[in-house]
Amino acid sequence: MDLSTSRLMAGYRIWADDLTYRSVSALPDGEAHRQRRTLFGSIIGTLNHNLVVDRIWQAHLLGEEHGFTGRKAILHDTLDALWSAQRAMNRWWEEWSEAQTAASLAEVVQFRFVNGEPGAMTRGEMHLHVVTHATYHRGWIAEMFFEIPAENPTTDLP
């Protein structure tokens, strides 16, 4: 990934998450926590999963232990607290992206997946993974809007 793409992806993530969280906060009371037939149990569970995964990859980039043994942790039970934490994480990704160079984005980082298996990716690949991962799960959330029913947020990168 080159510098301009990394910065574009960081900005896209901020925009798409903002739209998603604003849309979720506009839902009728209880809908964000309502149990649904989805891997993470609810909209709030899926949003928590995105934050958990962000923190895992952040730790990989920093060469730190992340402390997670799974990807289903509920870090924040309220939408406001979760959104505050996600905004802080998104700012971290934006600042991280701004601090990168072509050489640092191409640097390979060794890490361990949550299941203990070893992995290696460039810093740029890791960043792209985090962005596309969140996009994938925002799609799940958009699908859950049809069950409510409510108009889902459209977060495509035009």
mmCIF file of C-alpha atoms in Angstrom, residues 23-36 41-45 47 79 141 144-150:
data_model
loop_
_atom_site.group_PDB
_atom_site.id
_atom_site.type_symbol
_atom_site.label_atom_id
_atom_site.label_comp_id
_atom_site.label_asym_id
_atom_site.label_seq_id
_atom_site.Cartn_x
_atom_site.Cartn_y
_atom_site.Cartn_z
ATOM 1 C CA SER A 23 -27.454 5.566 12.011
ATOM 2 C CA VAL A 24 -27.373 3.066 14.871
ATOM 3 C CA SER A 25 -27.945 5.813 17.439
ATOM 4 C CA ALA A 26 -31.059 6.911 15.508
ATOM 5 C CA LEU A 27 -32.638 3.443 15.778
ATOM 6 C CA PRO A 28 -35.553 2.874 18.158
ATOM 7 C CA ASP A 29 -34.561 2.135 21.766
ATOM 8 C CA GLY A 30 -33.224 -1.355 22.291
ATOM 9 C CA GLU A 31 -32.543 -2.189 18.639
ATOM 10 C CA ALA A 32 -28.747 -1.896 18.934
ATOM 11 C CA HIS A 33 -28.769 -4.521 21.723
ATOM 12 C CA ARG A 34 -31.562 -6.752 20.375
ATOM 13 C CA GLN A 35 -30.351 -10.318 19.952
ATOM 14 C CA ARG A 36 -30.209 -11.371 16.315
ATOM 15 C CA GLY A 41 -25.305 -11.519 18.665
ATOM 16 C CA SER A 42 -26.347 -7.940 17.996
ATOM 17 C CA ILE A 43 -25.418 -4.671 16.370
ATOM 18 C CA ILE A 44 -23.560 -3.619 19.527
ATOM 19 C CA GLY A 45 -21.766 -6.984 19.579
ATOM 20 C CA LEU A 47 -19.436 -3.003 16.625
ATOM 21 C CA LEU A 79 -23.297 2.757 22.253
ATOM 22 C CA ILE A 141 -24.892 -4.222 10.513
ATOM 23 C CA MET A 144 -29.567 -6.108 10.444
ATOM 24 C CA PHE A 145 -31.261 -2.777 9.703
ATOM 25 C CA PHE A 146 -33.619 -4.622 7.321
ATOM 26 C CA GLU A 147 -34.879 -6.724 10.253
ATOM 27 C CA ILE A 148 -35.916 -3.628 12.243
ATOM 28 C CA PRO A 149 -36.953 -2.287 9.570
ATOM 29 C CA ALA A 150 -34.911 0.887 9.176
#
